[in-house]
Amino acid sequence: MKKAADLPYALTAEVTHRCPLHCPYCSNPVELQRRESELSTDEWCRVLDQAGELGVAQVHFTGGEPLLRPDLERLVGRARENGLYVNLITSGVGLTEERVRQLKEAGVDSVQLSVQAPNAELSDSIAGFRAHELKRQAAARIRASGLPLHMNVVLHRANLPLLEEMIELCEEWGAERLELANAQYYGWALRNISQLLPTREQLEEAEAVYARAKERIGDRIELLWILPDYYEQYPKPCMGGWGRLSLTVAPDGRVLPCTASSDIRTLVFENVKERELAWIWHESPSFNAYRGYDWMPEPCRSCERKEHDYGGCRCQAFLLTGDARATDPVCVRSPHRSAVAERVRSAAGADAATADYIYRGLEPVELRRSRA
Ligand code: SF4
Ligand code: FES
């Protein structure tokens, strides 16, 4: 009999990678799935049933843009039938009044809306799409429906200096919760790191802005600050530990310990088309690869911090060293720390203006800012 702590708490259901936006820091893997390979409605319903049986408590419907799935309401309804709390993560593009009403009726409990910058010009330029005004309308519709509005801003060199305006905009739009998430450098963000990574000075100023805002706002809005780990001494306990708390189902049905992990080429991820979710969670080699402490090399193996940070992020270790077992290079004790230090050094000398982004997209072309 497994202990409750061994069961996943949350399921991230990446129902599609299709998206009208092209954010250069997108958390989707660089190799995006096409529509033809997406799970069908019935296959997703089976995943949600199995998640309920496994003891999952909440599901985050995300993408890409989940609203592009016309069956989203059916999937939301199925999640609710399985007793799951349902959070919808959206760009807001396509969120008509009718769609909000239907989604609420189907069982959505909260909506998380992303926003790129406090003004349309910069926002649209970051997203590679004219989305800002549509987001404003979406926020108003979510509020009018009575659903809690949670907002999320990914922070980087182009919008960090506007943090105060950003927080004010989210207050004005009626956010109940605001996640200020410094970009994490995997996948698309790693591709664009020379345009995105802020300087230490920018970060320190932004942190002071955040602290003042937190004091002013009090508990009126739940404000969260997600650290930029490149400027830390020690890594974050990424995902609360590999395969400990949550799982992600990719659009094609592969089950991942985290969204970015499909970029780890040395692991094979099982698919819900072939295996039950419970088997994948408990038994699969990919989920067991970095559980516990036995897999750890030195210096993690004999480090007093390992029970706190689990050796950091496996995806970051793979992307920066080619070895997913390696100590996260963010750690000052890592033999690969120079991989992070060099990037931080080059950010210090870089131009503060946004240069050309490599926009996220299904096409292997480099979409430029002119798309906005
Ligand atoms: Fe964490 Fe490993 Fe660094 Fe210790 S050596 S702080 S366990 S990453
Ligand atoms: Fe995958 Fe950190 S993002 S383990």
mmCIF file of C-alpha atoms and ligand atoms in Angstrom:
data_model
loop_
_atom_site.group_PDB
_atom_site.id
_atom_site.type_symbol
_atom_site.label_atom_id
_atom_site.label_comp_id
_atom_site.label_asym_id
_atom_site.label_seq_id
_atom_site.Cartn_x
_atom_site.Cartn_y
_atom_site.Cartn_z
ATOM 1 C CA MET A 1 0.000 0.000 0.000
ATOM 2 C CA LYS A 2 1.495 3.363 -1.076
ATOM 3 C CA LYS A 3 1.555 6.289 1.358
ATOM 4 C CA ALA A 4 -0.550 9.362 0.440
ATOM 5 C CA ALA A 5 2.674 11.325 -0.086
ATOM 6 C CA ASP A 6 3.586 8.952 -2.882
ATOM 7 C CA LEU A 7 0.540 9.917 -4.915
ATOM 8 C CA PRO A 8 0.516 12.761 -7.431
ATOM 9 C CA TYR A 9 -1.354 15.851 -6.320
ATOM 10 C CA ALA A 10 -1.699 17.606 -9.681
ATOM 11 C CA LEU A 11 -2.054 16.696 -13.328
ATOM 12 C CA THR A 12 -0.997 19.157 -16.011
ATOM 13 C CA ALA A 13 -3.076 18.307 -19.066
ATOM 14 C CA GLU A 14 -1.327 19.826 -22.087
ATOM 15 C CA VAL A 15 -4.238 19.298 -24.424
ATOM 16 C CA THR A 16 -2.530 20.931 -27.409
ATOM 17 C CA HIS A 17 0.700 22.666 -28.342
ATOM 18 C CA ARG A 18 -1.116 24.834 -30.886
ATOM 19 C CA CYS A 19 -1.232 28.475 -29.839
ATOM 20 C CA PRO A 20 -1.829 31.838 -31.504
ATOM 21 C CA LEU A 21 0.988 33.363 -29.427
ATOM 22 C CA HIS A 22 4.717 32.880 -29.985
ATOM 23 C CA CYS A 23 6.292 33.812 -26.643
ATOM 24 C CA PRO A 24 10.069 33.367 -26.817
ATOM 25 C CA TYR A 25 10.170 31.872 -23.272
ATOM 26 C CA CYS A 26 7.372 29.344 -23.794
ATOM 27 C CA SER A 27 7.560 26.427 -21.366
ATOM 28 C CA ASN A 28 6.571 23.935 -24.073
ATOM 29 C CA PRO A 29 9.410 21.821 -25.449
ATOM 30 C CA VAL A 30 11.250 23.077 -28.510
ATOM 31 C CA GLU A 31 9.883 20.137 -30.485
ATOM 32 C CA LEU A 32 6.151 20.881 -30.543
ATOM 33 C CA GLN A 33 3.448 18.338 -31.274
ATOM 34 C CA ARG A 34 1.181 18.842 -34.263
ATOM 35 C CA ARG A 35 -2.614 18.601 -34.211
ATOM 36 C CA GLU A 36 -2.581 15.175 -35.924
ATOM 37 C CA SER A 37 -0.736 13.625 -32.996
ATOM 38 C CA GLU A 38 -3.028 15.022 -30.256
ATOM 39 C CA LEU A 39 -5.018 12.615 -28.068
ATOM 40 C CA SER A 40 -8.690 12.283 -28.992
ATOM 41 C CA THR A 41 -11.549 13.300 -26.686
ATOM 42 C CA ASP A 42 -12.062 9.692 -25.583
ATOM 43 C CA GLU A 43 -8.372 9.219 -24.863
ATOM 44 C CA TRP A 44 -8.304 12.383 -22.716
ATOM 45 C CA CYS A 45 -11.447 11.241 -20.885
ATOM 46 C CA ARG A 46 -9.696 7.967 -20.064
ATOM 47 C CA VAL A 47 -6.685 9.918 -18.749
ATOM 48 C CA LEU A 48 -8.970 11.970 -16.497
ATOM 49 C CA ASP A 49 -10.709 8.859 -15.190
ATOM 50 C CA GLN A 50 -7.357 7.267 -14.415
ATOM 51 C CA ALA A 51 -6.147 10.466 -12.745
ATOM 52 C CA GLY A 52 -9.201 10.409 -10.474
ATOM 53 C CA GLU A 53 -8.553 6.742 -9.595
ATOM 54 C CA LEU A 54 -4.906 7.511 -8.887
ATOM 55 C CA GLY A 55 -5.825 10.156 -6.324
ATOM 56 C CA VAL A 56 -4.966 13.324 -8.274
ATOM 57 C CA ALA A 57 -6.674 16.331 -6.642
ATOM 58 C CA GLN A 58 -6.402 19.015 -9.302
ATOM 59 C CA VAL A 59 -5.978 19.362 -13.025
ATOM 60 C CA HIS A 60 -4.496 22.284 -14.928
ATOM 61 C CA PHE A 61 -5.787 22.401 -18.491
ATOM 62 C CA THR A 62 -3.106 24.116 -20.509
ATOM 63 C CA GLY A 63 -1.360 24.106 -23.855
ATOM 64 C CA GLY A 64 -0.424 25.820 -26.078
ATOM 65 C CA GLU A 65 -3.839 27.363 -25.942
ATOM 66 C CA PRO A 66 -6.393 24.891 -24.533
ATOM 67 C CA LEU A 67 -9.309 26.936 -25.928
ATOM 68 C CA LEU A 68 -8.295 25.686 -29.383
ATOM 69 C CA ARG A 69 -9.734 22.306 -28.408
ATOM 70 C CA PRO A 70 -13.476 22.415 -29.160
ATOM 71 C CA ASP A 71 -13.939 19.502 -26.726
ATOM 72 C CA LEU A 72 -12.459 21.433 -23.787
ATOM 73 C CA GLU A 73 -15.842 21.749 -22.035
ATOM 74 C CA ARG A 74 -16.305 17.965 -22.257
ATOM 75 C CA LEU A 75 -12.880 17.382 -20.760
ATOM 76 C CA VAL A 76 -13.556 19.889 -17.973
ATOM 77 C CA GLY A 77 -16.844 18.146 -17.218
ATOM 78 C CA ARG A 78 -15.111 14.755 -17.102
ATOM 79 C CA ALA A 79 -12.468 16.107 -14.724
ATOM 80 C CA ARG A 80 -15.212 17.371 -12.408
ATOM 81 C CA GLU A 81 -17.024 14.028 -12.528
ATOM 82 C CA ASN A 82 -13.774 12.560 -11.241
ATOM 83 C CA GLY A 83 -13.750 14.990 -8.339
ATOM 84 C CA LEU A 84 -10.843 17.118 -9.604
ATOM 85 C CA TYR A 85 -10.427 20.842 -8.945
ATOM 86 C CA VAL A 86 -10.168 22.405 -12.415
ATOM 87 C CA ASN A 87 -7.857 25.281 -13.284
ATOM 88 C CA LEU A 88 -7.744 26.648 -16.825
ATOM 89 C CA ILE A 89 -4.485 28.253 -17.994
ATOM 90 C CA THR A 90 -5.056 30.459 -21.030
ATOM 91 C CA SER A 91 -3.719 33.334 -23.102
ATOM 92 C CA GLY A 92 -7.308 34.606 -23.188
ATOM 93 C CA VAL A 93 -7.382 34.604 -26.996
ATOM 94 C CA GLY A 94 -10.709 33.055 -27.979
ATOM 95 C CA LEU A 95 -12.327 33.450 -24.563
ATOM 96 C CA THR A 96 -15.705 34.798 -25.637
ATOM 97 C CA GLU A 97 -18.524 35.452 -23.169
ATOM 98 C CA GLU A 98 -20.233 32.292 -24.377
ATOM 99 C CA ARG A 99 -17.085 30.212 -23.885
ATOM 100 C CA VAL A 100 -16.592 31.503 -20.331
ATOM 101 C CA ARG A 101 -20.194 30.644 -19.513
ATOM 102 C CA GLN A 102 -19.905 27.133 -20.970
ATOM 103 C CA LEU A 103 -16.611 26.451 -19.247
ATOM 104 C CA LYS A 104 -17.969 27.627 -15.919
ATOM 105 C CA GLU A 105 -21.049 25.446 -16.331
ATOM 106 C CA ALA A 106 -18.827 22.501 -17.230
ATOM 107 C CA GLY A 107 -16.945 22.900 -13.940
ATOM 108 C CA VAL A 108 -13.955 25.240 -14.253
ATOM 109 C CA ASP A 109 -13.019 26.477 -10.752
ATOM 110 C CA SER A 110 -10.414 29.124 -11.609
ATOM 111 C CA VAL A 111 -8.798 30.729 -14.647
ATOM 112 C CA GLN A 112 -5.165 31.763 -14.961
ATOM 113 C CA LEU A 113 -4.601 34.419 -17.597
ATOM 114 C CA SER A 114 -1.134 35.248 -18.864
ATOM 115 C CA VAL A 115 -0.077 38.787 -19.714
ATOM 116 C CA GLN A 116 3.212 39.865 -21.256
ATOM 117 C CA ALA A 117 3.678 43.568 -20.422
ATOM 118 C CA PRO A 118 1.749 46.591 -19.115
ATOM 119 C CA ASN A 119 1.203 48.134 -22.557
ATOM 120 C CA ALA A 120 -0.066 46.742 -25.831
ATOM 121 C CA GLU A 121 2.974 47.647 -27.890
ATOM 122 C CA LEU A 122 5.506 45.765 -25.788
ATOM 123 C CA SER A 123 3.053 43.002 -24.897
ATOM 124 C CA ASP A 124 2.247 42.234 -28.543
ATOM 125 C CA SER A 125 5.866 42.439 -29.502
ATOM 126 C CA ILE A 126 6.817 39.841 -26.868
ATOM 127 C CA ALA A 127 3.912 37.544 -27.804
ATOM 128 C CA GLY A 128 4.492 37.915 -31.551
ATOM 129 C CA PHE A 129 0.725 38.460 -31.867
ATOM 130 C CA ARG A 130 -1.751 41.292 -31.209
ATOM 131 C CA ALA A 131 -3.170 39.775 -28.047
ATOM 132 C CA HIS A 132 -3.066 42.478 -25.380
ATOM 133 C CA GLU A 133 -6.504 43.974 -26.043
ATOM 134 C CA LEU A 134 -8.015 40.483 -26.301
ATOM 135 C CA LYS A 135 -6.491 39.674 -22.914
ATOM 136 C CA ARG A 136 -8.027 42.783 -21.372
ATOM 137 C CA GLN A 137 -11.432 41.714 -22.664
ATOM 138 C CA ALA A 138 -10.882 38.154 -21.448
ATOM 139 C CA ALA A 139 -10.015 39.398 -17.944
ATOM 140 C CA ALA A 140 -13.240 41.425 -17.844
ATOM 141 C CA ARG A 141 -15.291 38.412 -18.961
ATOM 142 C CA ILE A 142 -13.725 36.124 -16.386
ATOM 143 C CA ARG A 143 -14.450 38.682 -13.644
ATOM 144 C CA ALA A 144 -18.010 39.196 -14.875
ATOM 145 C CA SER A 145 -18.642 35.450 -14.747
ATOM 146 C CA GLY A 146 -17.704 35.349 -11.065
ATOM 147 C CA LEU A 147 -14.775 32.981 -11.609
ATOM 148 C CA PRO A 148 -11.570 33.797 -9.710
ATOM 149 C CA LEU A 149 -9.048 35.536 -11.994
ATOM 150 C CA HIS A 150 -5.455 34.475 -11.485
ATOM 151 C CA MET A 151 -2.807 36.198 -13.557
ATOM 152 C CA ASN A 152 0.691 35.206 -14.554
ATOM 153 C CA VAL A 153 3.543 37.278 -15.943
ATOM 154 C CA VAL A 154 6.806 35.749 -17.099
ATOM 155 C CA LEU A 155 9.545 38.245 -16.247
ATOM 156 C CA HIS A 156 12.665 38.877 -18.307
ATOM 157 C CA ARG A 157 14.898 41.679 -19.463
ATOM 158 C CA ALA A 158 12.261 43.460 -21.573
ATOM 159 C CA ASN A 159 9.497 43.726 -18.952
ATOM 160 C CA LEU A 160 11.301 43.652 -15.581
ATOM 161 C CA PRO A 161 11.923 47.413 -15.630
ATOM 162 C CA LEU A 162 8.119 47.850 -15.947
ATOM 163 C CA LEU A 163 7.241 45.646 -13.004
ATOM 164 C CA GLU A 164 5.410 48.351 -11.065
ATOM 165 C CA GLU A 165 3.141 49.193 -14.036
ATOM 166 C CA MET A 166 2.660 45.467 -14.585
ATOM 167 C CA ILE A 167 1.391 44.948 -11.034
ATOM 168 C CA GLU A 168 -0.896 47.993 -11.353
ATOM 169 C CA LEU A 169 -2.356 46.620 -14.578
ATOM 170 C CA CYS A 170 -3.164 43.296 -12.928
ATOM 171 C CA GLU A 171 -4.827 45.145 -10.022
ATOM 172 C CA GLU A 172 -6.860 47.173 -12.498
ATOM 173 C CA TRP A 173 -7.933 44.041 -14.372
ATOM 174 C CA GLY A 174 -9.133 42.480 -11.112
ATOM 175 C CA ALA A 175 -6.622 39.706 -10.409
ATOM 176 C CA GLU A 176 -7.096 37.836 -7.125
ATOM 177 C CA ARG A 177 -3.730 36.157 -7.467
ATOM 178 C CA LEU A 178 -0.668 37.280 -9.390
ATOM 179 C CA GLU A 179 2.281 35.057 -10.145
ATOM 180 C CA LEU A 180 5.396 37.034 -11.066
ATOM 181 C CA ALA A 181 7.504 34.286 -12.533
ATOM 182 C CA ASN A 182 11.053 35.041 -13.560
ATOM 183 C CA ALA A 183 11.784 33.071 -16.731
ATOM 184 C CA GLN A 184 13.318 29.646 -16.202
ATOM 185 C CA TYR A 185 15.830 28.795 -18.894
ATOM 186 C CA TYR A 186 14.739 25.562 -20.534
ATOM 187 C CA GLY A 187 13.396 24.929 -24.023
ATOM 188 C CA TRP A 188 12.434 28.129 -25.817
ATOM 189 C CA ALA A 189 13.745 30.407 -23.077
ATOM 190 C CA LEU A 190 17.172 28.767 -23.268
ATOM 191 C CA ARG A 191 17.170 29.348 -27.014
ATOM 192 C CA ASN A 192 16.460 33.017 -26.354
ATOM 193 C CA ILE A 193 18.576 33.448 -23.255
ATOM 194 C CA SER A 194 20.784 36.156 -24.733
ATOM 195 C CA GLN A 195 17.660 38.308 -25.238
ATOM 196 C CA LEU A 196 15.868 37.369 -22.022
ATOM 197 C CA LEU A 197 18.276 36.996 -19.117
ATOM 198 C CA PRO A 198 18.191 40.168 -16.999
ATOM 199 C CA THR A 199 21.182 41.673 -15.234
ATOM 200 C CA ARG A 200 21.666 41.328 -11.489
ATOM 201 C CA GLU A 201 20.944 45.074 -11.099
ATOM 202 C CA GLN A 202 17.624 44.762 -12.946
ATOM 203 C CA LEU A 203 16.645 41.903 -10.705
ATOM 204 C CA GLU A 204 17.565 43.685 -7.500
ATOM 205 C CA GLU A 205 15.528 46.737 -8.525
ATOM 206 C CA ALA A 206 12.578 44.528 -9.473
ATOM 207 C CA GLU A 207 12.738 42.682 -6.164
ATOM 208 C CA ALA A 208 12.539 46.002 -4.325
ATOM 209 C CA VAL A 209 9.483 46.953 -6.441
ATOM 210 C CA TYR A 210 7.891 43.618 -5.598
ATOM 211 C CA ALA A 211 8.541 44.073 -1.856
ATOM 212 C CA ARG A 212 6.956 47.576 -1.883
ATOM 213 C CA ALA A 213 3.947 46.304 -3.839
ATOM 214 C CA LYS A 214 3.475 43.407 -1.431
ATOM 215 C CA GLU A 215 3.388 45.804 1.498
ATOM 216 C CA ARG A 216 0.979 48.180 -0.234
ATOM 217 C CA ILE A 217 -1.390 45.455 -1.477
ATOM 218 C CA GLY A 218 -1.359 43.314 1.665
ATOM 219 C CA ASP A 219 -3.688 40.343 1.330
ATOM 220 C CA ARG A 220 -5.965 42.047 -1.217
ATOM 221 C CA ILE A 221 -4.132 40.088 -3.945
ATOM 222 C CA GLU A 222 -2.071 36.963 -3.421
ATOM 223 C CA LEU A 223 1.300 38.006 -4.870
ATOM 224 C CA LEU A 224 3.904 35.373 -5.684
ATOM 225 C CA TRP A 225 7.502 35.963 -6.724
ATOM 226 C CA ILE A 226 9.174 33.049 -8.513
ATOM 227 C CA LEU A 227 12.945 33.337 -8.231
ATOM 228 C CA PRO A 228 15.296 33.502 -11.192
ATOM 229 C CA ASP A 229 17.565 30.624 -10.257
ATOM 230 C CA TYR A 230 20.587 31.701 -12.342
ATOM 231 C CA TYR A 231 21.265 34.351 -9.688
ATOM 232 C CA GLU A 232 20.948 31.995 -6.735
ATOM 233 C CA GLN A 233 23.698 30.074 -4.954
ATOM 234 C CA TYR A 234 21.687 26.891 -4.711
ATOM 235 C CA PRO A 235 19.058 25.390 -6.997
ATOM 236 C CA LYS A 236 15.324 25.311 -6.431
ATOM 237 C CA PRO A 237 13.654 22.027 -5.421
ATOM 238 C CA CYS A 238 12.314 21.777 -8.954
ATOM 239 C CA MET A 239 8.799 20.313 -9.191
ATOM 240 C CA GLY A 240 9.134 19.503 -5.484
ATOM 241 C CA GLY A 241 11.341 16.614 -6.589
ATOM 242 C CA TRP A 242 11.199 14.417 -9.705
ATOM 243 C CA GLY A 243 8.009 12.349 -9.813
ATOM 244 C CA ARG A 244 6.991 13.339 -6.287
ATOM 245 C CA LEU A 245 3.983 15.644 -6.586
ATOM 246 C CA SER A 246 2.728 15.961 -10.117
ATOM 247 C CA LEU A 247 2.689 14.653 -13.635
ATOM 248 C CA THR A 248 2.157 16.124 -17.084
ATOM 249 C CA VAL A 249 0.411 14.503 -20.009
ATOM 250 C CA ALA A 250 1.720 15.908 -23.309
ATOM 251 C CA PRO A 251 -0.638 16.434 -26.280
ATOM 252 C CA ASP A 252 0.440 13.125 -27.844
ATOM 253 C CA GLY A 253 -0.154 11.152 -24.627
ATOM 254 C CA ARG A 254 3.393 10.844 -23.313
ATOM 255 C CA VAL A 255 3.480 11.146 -19.541
ATOM 256 C CA LEU A 256 6.215 13.401 -18.176
ATOM 257 C CA PRO A 257 7.427 14.296 -14.679
ATOM 258 C CA CYS A 258 7.415 17.939 -15.816
ATOM 259 C CA THR A 259 6.573 19.893 -18.935
ATOM 260 C CA ALA A 260 10.173 20.495 -19.994
ATOM 261 C CA SER A 261 11.362 16.928 -19.519
ATOM 262 C CA SER A 262 10.542 15.708 -23.021
ATOM 263 C CA ASP A 263 13.735 17.531 -24.039
ATOM 264 C CA ILE A 264 15.705 14.953 -21.989
ATOM 265 C CA ARG A 265 16.789 12.664 -24.814
ATOM 266 C CA THR A 266 18.259 9.975 -22.588
ATOM 267 C CA LEU A 267 14.870 8.934 -21.161
ATOM 268 C CA VAL A 268 11.966 7.132 -22.828
ATOM 269 C CA PHE A 269 8.552 8.401 -21.703
ATOM 270 C CA GLU A 270 5.596 6.028 -21.618
ATOM 271 C CA ASN A 271 2.339 6.863 -23.381
ATOM 272 C CA VAL A 272 -1.214 6.669 -22.002
ATOM 273 C CA LYS A 273 -2.173 4.924 -25.241
ATOM 274 C CA GLU A 274 -0.136 1.927 -24.105
ATOM 275 C CA ARG A 275 -0.020 2.099 -20.333
ATOM 276 C CA GLU A 276 -2.265 3.003 -17.406
ATOM 277 C CA LEU A 277 -1.439 6.262 -15.642
ATOM 278 C CA ALA A 278 -1.012 4.430 -12.310
ATOM 279 C CA TRP A 279 1.569 2.051 -13.779
ATOM 280 C CA ILE A 280 3.466 4.960 -15.330
ATOM 281 C CA TRP A 281 3.461 6.870 -12.032
ATOM 282 C CA HIS A 282 4.526 3.957 -9.842
ATOM 283 C CA GLU A 283 6.550 1.667 -12.089
ATOM 284 C CA SER A 284 7.898 3.387 -15.193
ATOM 285 C CA PRO A 285 11.684 3.745 -15.542
ATOM 286 C CA SER A 286 11.317 7.433 -16.491
ATOM 287 C CA PHE A 287 9.407 8.371 -13.302
ATOM 288 C CA ASN A 288 11.710 6.282 -11.127
ATOM 289 C CA ALA A 289 14.919 7.556 -12.749
ATOM 290 C CA TYR A 290 15.514 10.411 -10.272
ATOM 291 C CA ARG A 291 13.300 9.568 -7.315
ATOM 292 C CA GLY A 292 14.877 9.378 -3.891
ATOM 293 C CA TYR A 293 18.629 9.903 -3.465
ATOM 294 C CA ASP A 294 20.353 6.763 -4.749
ATOM 295 C CA TRP A 295 20.764 8.074 -8.300
ATOM 296 C CA MET A 296 22.662 11.141 -7.134
ATOM 297 C CA PRO A 297 26.320 11.647 -7.992
ATOM 298 C CA GLU A 298 28.653 13.658 -5.775
ATOM 299 C CA PRO A 299 28.556 16.389 -4.556
ATOM 300 C CA CYS A 300 24.770 15.923 -4.061
ATOM 301 C CA ARG A 301 25.005 12.411 -2.622
ATOM 302 C CA SER A 302 26.797 13.551 0.522
ATOM 303 C CA CYS A 303 25.305 17.065 0.657
ATOM 304 C CA GLU A 304 23.216 18.194 3.627
ATOM 305 C CA ARG A 305 20.862 20.135 1.291
ATOM 306 C CA LYS A 306 19.761 17.187 -0.837
ATOM 307 C CA GLU A 307 16.558 16.594 1.133
ATOM 308 C CA HIS A 308 15.617 20.195 0.533
ATOM 309 C CA ASP A 309 16.414 20.646 -3.178
ATOM 310 C CA TYR A 310 16.665 17.043 -4.499
ATOM 311 C CA GLY A 311 19.793 18.079 -6.401
ATOM 312 C CA GLY A 312 17.888 20.773 -8.319
ATOM 313 C CA CYS A 313 16.403 20.539 -11.776
ATOM 314 C CA ARG A 314 16.967 17.476 -13.976
ATOM 315 C CA CYS A 315 15.945 19.324 -17.140
ATOM 316 C CA GLN A 316 18.395 22.136 -16.476
ATOM 317 C CA ALA A 317 21.136 19.604 -15.716
ATOM 318 C CA PHE A 318 20.514 17.836 -19.033
ATOM 319 C CA LEU A 319 20.243 20.980 -21.109
ATOM 320 C CA LEU A 320 23.439 22.528 -19.725
ATOM 321 C CA THR A 321 25.615 19.431 -19.244
ATOM 322 C CA GLY A 322 24.113 16.702 -21.451
ATOM 323 C CA ASP A 323 23.638 14.514 -18.327
ATOM 324 C CA ALA A 324 20.291 14.592 -16.525
ATOM 325 C CA ARG A 325 21.928 13.005 -13.410
ATOM 326 C CA ALA A 326 24.388 15.842 -13.011
ATOM 327 C CA THR A 327 24.154 18.294 -10.123
ATOM 328 C CA ASP A 328 22.112 21.284 -11.286
ATOM 329 C CA PRO A 329 24.719 23.759 -12.642
ATOM 330 C CA VAL A 330 23.008 26.553 -10.684
ATOM 331 C CA CYS A 331 24.551 25.065 -7.528
ATOM 332 C CA VAL A 332 27.824 26.677 -6.418
ATOM 333 C CA ARG A 333 29.064 23.174 -5.583
ATOM 334 C CA SER A 334 28.426 21.879 -9.112
ATOM 335 C CA PRO A 335 31.484 21.158 -11.270
ATOM 336 C CA HIS A 336 29.425 22.656 -14.136
ATOM 337 C CA ARG A 337 28.664 25.975 -12.431
ATOM 338 C CA SER A 338 30.634 27.779 -15.184
ATOM 339 C CA ALA A 339 27.788 26.962 -17.644
ATOM 340 C CA VAL A 340 25.551 29.309 -15.639
ATOM 341 C CA ALA A 341 28.253 31.809 -14.687
ATOM 342 C CA GLU A 342 29.183 32.419 -18.339
ATOM 343 C CA ARG A 343 25.591 33.162 -19.281
ATOM 344 C CA VAL A 344 25.203 35.531 -16.353
ATOM 345 C CA ARG A 345 28.422 37.308 -17.372
ATOM 346 C CA SER A 346 27.278 37.782 -20.950
ATOM 347 C CA ALA A 347 23.893 39.149 -19.755
ATOM 348 C CA ALA A 348 25.731 41.853 -17.803
ATOM 349 C CA GLY A 349 27.312 43.178 -20.995
ATOM 350 C CA ALA A 350 24.224 42.788 -23.204
ATOM 351 C CA ASP A 351 22.060 45.547 -24.623
ATOM 352 C CA ALA A 352 18.933 46.085 -22.485
ATOM 353 C CA ALA A 353 16.655 46.441 -25.530
ATOM 354 C CA THR A 354 14.915 43.369 -26.917
ATOM 355 C CA ALA A 355 16.819 42.137 -29.918
ATOM 356 C CA ASP A 356 15.414 39.570 -32.329
ATOM 357 C CA TYR A 357 13.632 36.757 -30.548
ATOM 358 C CA ILE A 358 13.424 33.252 -31.888
ATOM 359 C CA TYR A 359 9.677 32.993 -31.565
ATOM 360 C CA ARG A 360 8.092 29.784 -30.426
ATOM 361 C CA GLY A 361 6.205 28.026 -33.179
ATOM 362 C CA LEU A 362 5.427 24.730 -34.840
ATOM 363 C CA GLU A 363 7.343 25.802 -37.920
ATOM 364 C CA PRO A 364 11.080 25.375 -37.681
ATOM 365 C CA VAL A 365 11.540 28.960 -38.913
ATOM 366 C CA GLU A 366 12.650 31.907 -36.873
ATOM 367 C CA LEU A 367 9.588 34.151 -36.681
ATOM 368 C CA ARG A 368 10.618 37.704 -36.152
ATOM 369 C CA ARG A 369 9.046 40.574 -34.250
ATOM 370 C CA SER A 370 7.412 41.905 -37.411
ATOM 371 C CA ARG A 371 4.709 39.235 -36.941
ATOM 372 C CA ALA A 372 3.120 41.369 -34.189
HETATM 373 FE FE1 SF4 B 1 21.648 20.711 -3.784
HETATM 374 FE FE2 SF4 B 1 23.383 18.954 -4.821
HETATM 375 FE FE3 SF4 B 1 24.052 21.522 -4.594
HETATM 376 FE FE4 SF4 B 1 23.820 20.026 -2.433
HETATM 377 S S1 SF4 B 1 25.352 19.781 -4.060
HETATM 378 S S2 SF4 B 1 23.036 22.079 -2.676
HETATM 379 S S3 SF4 B 1 22.096 18.662 -3.010
HETATM 380 S S4 SF4 B 1 22.405 20.660 -5.879
HETATM 381 FE FE1 FES B 2 11.985 19.448 -15.371
HETATM 382 FE FE2 FES B 2 13.038 21.001 -13.437
HETATM 383 S S1 FES B 2 11.909 21.609 -15.218
HETATM 384 S S2 FES B 2 12.860 18.835 -13.464
#
